[in-house]
């Protein structure tokens, strides 16, 4: 598998007004925009052909992963080679292609737009809002399971029952090898209707048959074409490319599209940062210490 799709067309309304003139994917985590962490994760998994599904006012994404000759020349002239390397790194990570979504008709629609680029091979989908801790990479395991089963693979995470309505939810049975076989998927169910507390998180390894199914999938939750609904169809289908399997993720994941989760991601990265960690810990210890009477 070589190809990954990164849907990045969402408006980022949860972060307004910060995202009025800037894509939400460019919000920084320390010194890299959130989207760069996602691209780096794909590259670590060997996915060097990346298609980003973008939209209006997402130009900054293309600029970020492009060369910046003026800035590079200036840094070079100053002899600031560390910054020069950091600036160049994002332009050499992968072969990044861009396609505009056009209609904002949902995640399923965004993935369907990738059909021509992907062709007839399995591919990964990484949602730009989901930040998966570098040490807890899950794509390799998902790719192996896709190769083994010939179906599609989703990443699942146990969440508090009160949180499940923010996610796709899976009804799944244990399968050989410690994985799960998905029987049913529901997009953003109410707590009472949820078949489990297993939430779909934003990493997928999909069989290309998903495109035929997406093309036939009517709008679902929120009036949008849902990837979850197409996967539900594949979970109960027969023949080549059918079947949906789950890998349970137990590592650290942040939703950088959510303010509290974004702040937790920044703080976690800062605490573990080589240069910033100690200072951050001292400061936190200070503000958390009970004040003297
Ligand atoms: C999307 C998917 C949902 C999944 C979630 C993970 O929802 O539709 O099934 O659980 O990503 O982040 P969104 O968060 O885009 O509304």
GROMACS .gro file of C-alpha atoms and ligand atoms in nm:
model
  309
    1UNK     CA    1   0.000   0.000   0.000
    2UNK     CA    2   0.141   0.337  -0.102
    3UNK     CA    3  -0.145   0.580  -0.106
    4UNK     CA    4  -0.318   0.782   0.164
    5UNK     CA    5  -0.609   1.022   0.152
    6UNK     CA    6  -0.628   1.307   0.402
    7UNK     CA    7  -0.966   1.481   0.402
    8UNK     CA    8  -0.901   1.844   0.501
    9UNK     CA    9  -1.197   2.037   0.365
   10UNK     CA   10  -1.383   2.098   0.694
   11UNK     CA   11  -1.459   2.455   0.796
   12UNK     CA   12  -1.327   2.435   1.151
   13UNK     CA   13  -1.623   2.617   1.302
   14UNK     CA   14  -1.535   2.493   1.650
   15UNK     CA   15  -1.229   2.719   1.645
   16UNK     CA   16  -1.383   3.039   1.511
   17UNK     CA   17  -1.270   3.313   1.494
   18UNK     CA   18  -0.916   3.165   1.483
   19UNK     CA   19  -1.010   2.970   1.172
   20UNK     CA   20  -1.183   3.256   0.992
   21UNK     CA   21  -0.887   3.325   0.762
   22UNK     CA   22  -0.671   3.020   0.835
   23UNK     CA   23  -0.742   2.649   0.784
   24UNK     CA   24  -0.797   2.462   1.111
   25UNK     CA   25  -0.532   2.214   0.999
   26UNK     CA   26  -0.271   2.492   1.033
   27UNK     CA   27  -0.328   2.543   1.407
   28UNK     CA   28   0.015   2.489   1.563
   29UNK     CA   29   0.115   2.218   1.806
   30UNK     CA   30   0.439   2.366   1.944
   31UNK     CA   31   0.612   2.454   1.615
   32UNK     CA   32   0.441   2.237   1.352
   33UNK     CA   33   0.087   2.271   1.219
   34UNK     CA   34  -0.148   1.986   1.315
   35UNK     CA   35  -0.164   1.861   0.955
   36UNK     CA   36   0.213   1.803   0.944
   37UNK     CA   37   0.190   1.549   1.227
   38UNK     CA   38  -0.071   1.359   1.024
   39UNK     CA   39   0.139   1.366   0.706
   40UNK     CA   40   0.444   1.250   0.906
   41UNK     CA   41   0.242   0.960   1.048
   42UNK     CA   42   0.146   0.851   0.696
   43UNK     CA   43   0.507   0.875   0.580
   44UNK     CA   44   0.627   0.667   0.879
   45UNK     CA   45   0.385   0.397   0.763
   46UNK     CA   46   0.541   0.404   0.416
   47UNK     CA   47   0.260   0.603   0.253
   48UNK     CA   48   0.442   0.850   0.035
   49UNK     CA   49   0.167   0.927  -0.217
   50UNK     CA   50  -0.076   1.152  -0.036
   51UNK     CA   51  -0.394   1.307  -0.169
   52UNK     CA   52  -0.538   1.590   0.037
   53UNK     CA   53  -0.903   1.672  -0.017
   54UNK     CA   54  -0.925   2.045   0.040
   55UNK     CA   55  -1.164   2.330  -0.025
   56UNK     CA   56  -1.183   2.706  -0.043
   57UNK     CA   57  -0.944   2.903   0.179
   58UNK     CA   58  -0.709   2.606   0.222
   59UNK     CA   59  -0.425   2.756   0.020
   60UNK     CA   60  -0.201   2.768   0.329
   61UNK     CA   61  -0.190   2.386   0.327
   62UNK     CA   62  -0.034   2.379  -0.019
   63UNK     CA   63   0.207   2.657   0.072
   64UNK     CA   64   0.315   2.479   0.387
   65UNK     CA   65   0.419   2.164   0.203
   66UNK     CA   66   0.589   2.362  -0.077
   67UNK     CA   67   0.937   2.516  -0.101
   68UNK     CA   68   0.972   2.875   0.023
   69UNK     CA   69   1.280   3.004  -0.167
   70UNK     CA   70   1.288   3.353  -0.016
   71UNK     CA   71   1.271   3.227   0.341
   72UNK     CA   72   1.520   2.948   0.268
   73UNK     CA   73   1.770   3.192   0.110
   74UNK     CA   74   1.738   3.427   0.406
   75UNK     CA   75   1.800   3.150   0.659
   76UNK     CA   76   2.090   3.017   0.455
   77UNK     CA   77   2.251   3.362   0.432
   78UNK     CA   78   2.224   3.392   0.810
   79UNK     CA   79   2.372   3.047   0.857
   80UNK     CA   80   2.065   2.935   1.053
   81UNK     CA   81   2.082   2.575   0.930
   82UNK     CA   82   1.858   2.425   1.199
   83UNK     CA   83   1.565   2.647   1.097
   84UNK     CA   84   1.649   2.596   0.730
   85UNK     CA   85   1.622   2.219   0.774
   86UNK     CA   86   1.292   2.258   0.960
   87UNK     CA   87   1.150   2.477   0.682
   88UNK     CA   88   1.265   2.240   0.409
   89UNK     CA   89   1.148   1.925   0.585
   90UNK     CA   90   0.777   1.980   0.521
   91UNK     CA   91   0.840   2.017   0.146
   92UNK     CA   92   1.031   1.692   0.116
   93UNK     CA   93   0.810   1.460   0.320
   94UNK     CA   94   0.600   1.306   0.045
   95UNK     CA   95   0.443   1.349  -0.293
   96UNK     CA   96   0.136   1.552  -0.196
   97UNK     CA   97  -0.153   1.598  -0.437
   98UNK     CA   98  -0.452   1.824  -0.383
   99UNK     CA   99  -0.811   1.797  -0.494
  100UNK     CA  100  -1.093   2.024  -0.393
  101UNK     CA  101  -1.400   1.856  -0.255
  102UNK     CA  102  -1.644   2.091  -0.431
  103UNK     CA  103  -1.970   2.023  -0.248
  104UNK     CA  104  -1.926   1.998   0.129
  105UNK     CA  105  -2.133   1.679   0.123
  106UNK     CA  106  -1.965   1.481   0.402
  107UNK     CA  107  -1.669   1.257   0.474
  108UNK     CA  108  -1.799   0.979   0.248
  109UNK     CA  109  -1.822   1.226  -0.039
  110UNK     CA  110  -1.468   1.352   0.028
  111UNK     CA  111  -1.333   0.996   0.013
  112UNK     CA  112  -1.530   0.923  -0.305
  113UNK     CA  113  -1.356   1.223  -0.468
  114UNK     CA  114  -1.027   1.029  -0.431
  115UNK     CA  115  -1.147   0.747  -0.658
  116UNK     CA  116  -0.956   0.843  -0.974
  117UNK     CA  117  -0.633   0.905  -0.785
  118UNK     CA  118  -0.648   0.580  -0.590
  119UNK     CA  119  -0.763   0.345  -0.865
  120UNK     CA  120  -0.807  -0.019  -0.772
  121UNK     CA  121  -0.580  -0.065  -0.473
  122UNK     CA  122  -0.622  -0.058  -0.094
  123UNK     CA  123  -0.550   0.282   0.060
  124UNK     CA  124  -0.539   0.457   0.394
  125UNK     CA  125  -0.755   0.746   0.512
  126UNK     CA  126  -0.623   0.971   0.789
  127UNK     CA  127  -0.854   1.235   0.931
  128UNK     CA  128  -0.669   1.561   0.985
  129UNK     CA  129  -0.829   1.633   1.324
  130UNK     CA  130  -0.713   1.310   1.482
  131UNK     CA  131  -0.366   1.323   1.628
  132UNK     CA  132  -0.226   0.983   1.714
  133UNK     CA  133   0.078   0.972   1.939
  134UNK     CA  134   0.394   0.894   1.744
  135UNK     CA  135   0.485   0.604   1.975
  136UNK     CA  136   0.144   0.446   1.936
  137UNK     CA  137   0.130   0.420   1.553
  138UNK     CA  138  -0.154   0.198   1.438
  139UNK     CA  139  -0.138   0.209   1.057
  140UNK     CA  140   0.113  -0.076   1.020
  141UNK     CA  141  -0.109  -0.313   1.217
  142UNK     CA  142  -0.416  -0.203   1.020
  143UNK     CA  143  -0.234  -0.259   0.690
  144UNK     CA  144  -0.132  -0.611   0.793
  145UNK     CA  145  -0.492  -0.691   0.887
  146UNK     CA  146  -0.618  -0.556   0.554
  147UNK     CA  147  -0.371  -0.779   0.368
  148UNK     CA  148  -0.473  -1.079   0.578
  149UNK     CA  149  -0.848  -1.034   0.541
  150UNK     CA  150  -0.880  -0.864   0.203
  151UNK     CA  151  -1.152  -0.642   0.349
  152UNK     CA  152  -1.147  -0.296   0.506
  153UNK     CA  153  -1.004  -0.208   0.847
  154UNK     CA  154  -1.108   0.059   1.094
  155UNK     CA  155  -0.947   0.182   1.416
  156UNK     CA  156  -1.167   0.162   1.724
  157UNK     CA  157  -1.125   0.312   2.068
  158UNK     CA  158  -1.323   0.258   2.386
  159UNK     CA  159  -1.486   0.582   2.500
  160UNK     CA  160  -1.715   0.682   2.786
  161UNK     CA  161  -2.076   0.595   2.688
  162UNK     CA  162  -2.164   0.964   2.719
  163UNK     CA  163  -1.911   1.044   2.442
  164UNK     CA  164  -2.019   0.790   2.182
  165UNK     CA  165  -2.266   1.026   2.014
  166UNK     CA  166  -1.969   1.222   1.874
  167UNK     CA  167  -1.839   0.920   1.680
  168UNK     CA  168  -1.918   0.635   1.449
  169UNK     CA  169  -1.997   0.337   1.673
  170UNK     CA  170  -1.921  -0.031   1.604
  171UNK     CA  171  -2.090  -0.352   1.709
  172UNK     CA  172  -1.802  -0.599   1.679
  173UNK     CA  173  -1.711  -0.956   1.774
  174UNK     CA  174  -1.370  -1.094   1.869
  175UNK     CA  175  -1.189  -1.251   1.571
  176UNK     CA  176  -0.870  -1.460   1.554
  177UNK     CA  177  -0.547  -1.270   1.620
  178UNK     CA  178  -0.699  -1.039   1.881
  179UNK     CA  179  -0.881  -0.831   1.623
  180UNK     CA  180  -1.250  -0.761   1.582
  181UNK     CA  181  -1.496  -0.841   1.308
  182UNK     CA  182  -1.745  -0.561   1.268
  183UNK     CA  183  -2.109  -0.662   1.240
  184UNK     CA  184  -2.273  -0.321   1.240
  185UNK     CA  185  -2.177   0.046   1.231
  186UNK     CA  186  -2.386   0.347   1.327
  187UNK     CA  187  -2.281   0.707   1.274
  188UNK     CA  188  -2.317   0.925   1.585
  189UNK     CA  189  -2.588   0.727   1.767
  190UNK     CA  190  -2.762   0.861   2.077
  191UNK     CA  191  -2.624   0.703   2.397
  192UNK     CA  192  -2.935   0.482   2.427
  193UNK     CA  193  -2.915   0.351   2.068
  194UNK     CA  194  -2.537   0.289   2.067
  195UNK     CA  195  -2.455  -0.082   2.022
  196UNK     CA  196  -2.128  -0.047   2.220
  197UNK     CA  197  -1.878   0.205   2.353
  198UNK     CA  198  -1.636   0.134   2.065
  199UNK     CA  199  -1.581   0.457   1.874
  200UNK     CA  200  -1.445   0.480   1.520
  201UNK     CA  201  -1.136   0.700   1.522
  202UNK     CA  202  -0.990   0.873   1.221
  203UNK     CA  203  -0.771   0.603   1.068
  204UNK     CA  204  -0.898   0.365   0.800
  205UNK     CA  205  -0.740   0.116   0.560
  206UNK     CA  206  -0.996   0.063   0.288
  207UNK     CA  207  -1.053  -0.183   0.007
  208UNK     CA  208  -1.126   0.008  -0.318
  209UNK     CA  209  -1.469  -0.155  -0.333
  210UNK     CA  210  -1.565   0.124  -0.091
  211UNK     CA  211  -1.591   0.357  -0.395
  212UNK     CA  212  -1.873   0.157  -0.559
  213UNK     CA  213  -2.055   0.154  -0.227
  214UNK     CA  214  -2.001   0.525  -0.158
  215UNK     CA  215  -2.137   0.610  -0.503
  216UNK     CA  216  -2.463   0.437  -0.399
  217UNK     CA  217  -2.478   0.563  -0.040
  218UNK     CA  218  -2.756   0.816   0.024
  219UNK     CA  219  -2.704   1.108   0.264
  220UNK     CA  220  -2.726   0.991   0.625
  221UNK     CA  221  -2.664   1.156   0.962
  222UNK     CA  222  -2.658   1.536   0.928
  223UNK     CA  223  -2.771   1.511   0.564
  224UNK     CA  224  -2.415   1.412   0.465
  225UNK     CA  225  -2.276   1.108   0.282
  226UNK     CA  226  -2.120   0.913   0.565
  227UNK     CA  227  -1.815   0.688   0.532
  228UNK     CA  228  -1.955   0.495   0.829
  229UNK     CA  229  -2.271   0.407   0.632
  230UNK     CA  230  -2.068   0.278   0.336
  231UNK     CA  231  -1.857   0.066   0.573
  232UNK     CA  232  -2.176  -0.072   0.727
  233UNK     CA  233  -2.276  -0.188   0.377
  234UNK     CA  234  -1.937  -0.355   0.326
  235UNK     CA  235  -1.956  -0.519   0.670
  236UNK     CA  236  -2.264  -0.715   0.564
  237UNK     CA  237  -2.176  -0.769   0.195
  238UNK     CA  238  -2.039  -1.086   0.033
  239UNK     CA  239  -1.765  -1.142  -0.221
  240UNK     CA  240  -1.427  -0.979  -0.290
  241UNK     CA  241  -1.348  -0.672  -0.081
  242UNK     CA  242  -1.629  -0.736   0.167
  243UNK     CA  243  -1.595  -0.746   0.544
  244UNK     CA  244  -1.490  -0.480   0.794
  245UNK     CA  245  -1.239  -0.552   1.067
  246UNK     CA  246  -1.137  -0.351   1.370
  247UNK     CA  247  -0.810  -0.285   1.549
  248UNK     CA  248  -0.858  -0.154   1.902
  249UNK     CA  249  -0.640   0.147   1.970
  250UNK     CA  250  -0.519   0.185   2.328
  251UNK     CA  251  -0.264   0.462   2.283
  252UNK     CA  252  -0.295   0.837   2.303
  253UNK     CA  253  -0.518   1.020   2.060
  254UNK     CA  254  -0.625   1.384   2.057
  255UNK     CA  255  -0.902   1.551   1.862
  256UNK     CA  256  -0.729   1.872   1.761
  257UNK     CA  257  -1.060   2.006   1.630
  258UNK     CA  258  -1.191   2.018   1.987
  259UNK     CA  259  -1.062   2.301   2.207
  260UNK     CA  260  -1.002   2.103   2.527
  261UNK     CA  261  -0.847   1.808   2.345
  262UNK     CA  262  -0.630   2.047   2.141
  263UNK     CA  263  -0.500   2.210   2.459
  264UNK     CA  264  -0.427   1.867   2.607
  265UNK     CA  265  -0.231   1.778   2.293
  266UNK     CA  266  -0.026   2.098   2.314
  267UNK     CA  267   0.046   2.043   2.684
  268UNK     CA  268   0.138   1.676   2.636
  269UNK     CA  269   0.377   1.758   2.351
  270UNK     CA  270   0.526   2.046   2.551
  271UNK     CA  271   0.585   1.827   2.858
  272UNK     CA  272   0.768   1.572   2.643
  273UNK     CA  273   0.959   1.827   2.439
  274UNK     CA  274   1.337   1.814   2.465
  275UNK     CA  275   1.383   2.188   2.515
  276UNK     CA  276   1.050   2.286   2.667
  277UNK     CA  277   0.962   1.990   2.891
  278UNK     CA  278   1.153   2.087   3.206
  279UNK     CA  279   1.040   2.450   3.200
  280UNK     CA  280   0.681   2.348   3.139
  281UNK     CA  281   0.684   2.098   3.424
  282UNK     CA  282   0.828   2.353   3.668
  283UNK     CA  283   0.569   2.609   3.573
  284UNK     CA  284   0.284   2.359   3.600
  285UNK     CA  285   0.409   2.236   3.939
  286UNK     CA  286   0.408   2.599   4.052
  287UNK     CA  287   0.056   2.681   3.943
  288UNK     CA  288  -0.085   2.348   4.067
  289UNK     CA  289   0.078   2.367   4.411
  290UNK     CA  290  -0.169   2.452   4.689
  291UNK     CA  291  -0.123   2.819   4.774
  292UNK     CA  292   0.011   2.894   5.122
  293UNK     CA  293  -0.239   3.032   5.375
  294LIG     C1  294  -1.583   1.151   1.160
  294LIG     C2  295  -1.657   1.021   1.129
  294LIG     C3  296  -1.690   0.946   1.257
  294LIG     C4  297  -1.561   0.924   1.337
  294LIG     C5  298  -1.490   1.058   1.362
  294LIG     C6  299  -1.353   1.034   1.424
  294LIG     O1  300  -1.673   1.237   1.226
  294LIG     O2  301  -1.776   1.050   1.057
  294LIG     O3  302  -1.749   0.822   1.227
  294LIG     O4  303  -1.593   0.863   1.459
  294LIG     O5  304  -1.468   1.128   1.239
  294LIG     O6  305  -1.287   1.152   1.452
  294LIG     P1  306  -1.644   1.396   1.245
  294LIG     O7  307  -1.556   1.407   1.367
  294LIG     O8  308  -1.576   1.442   1.121
  294LIG     O9  309  -1.777   1.458   1.266
   0.00000   0.00000   0.00000
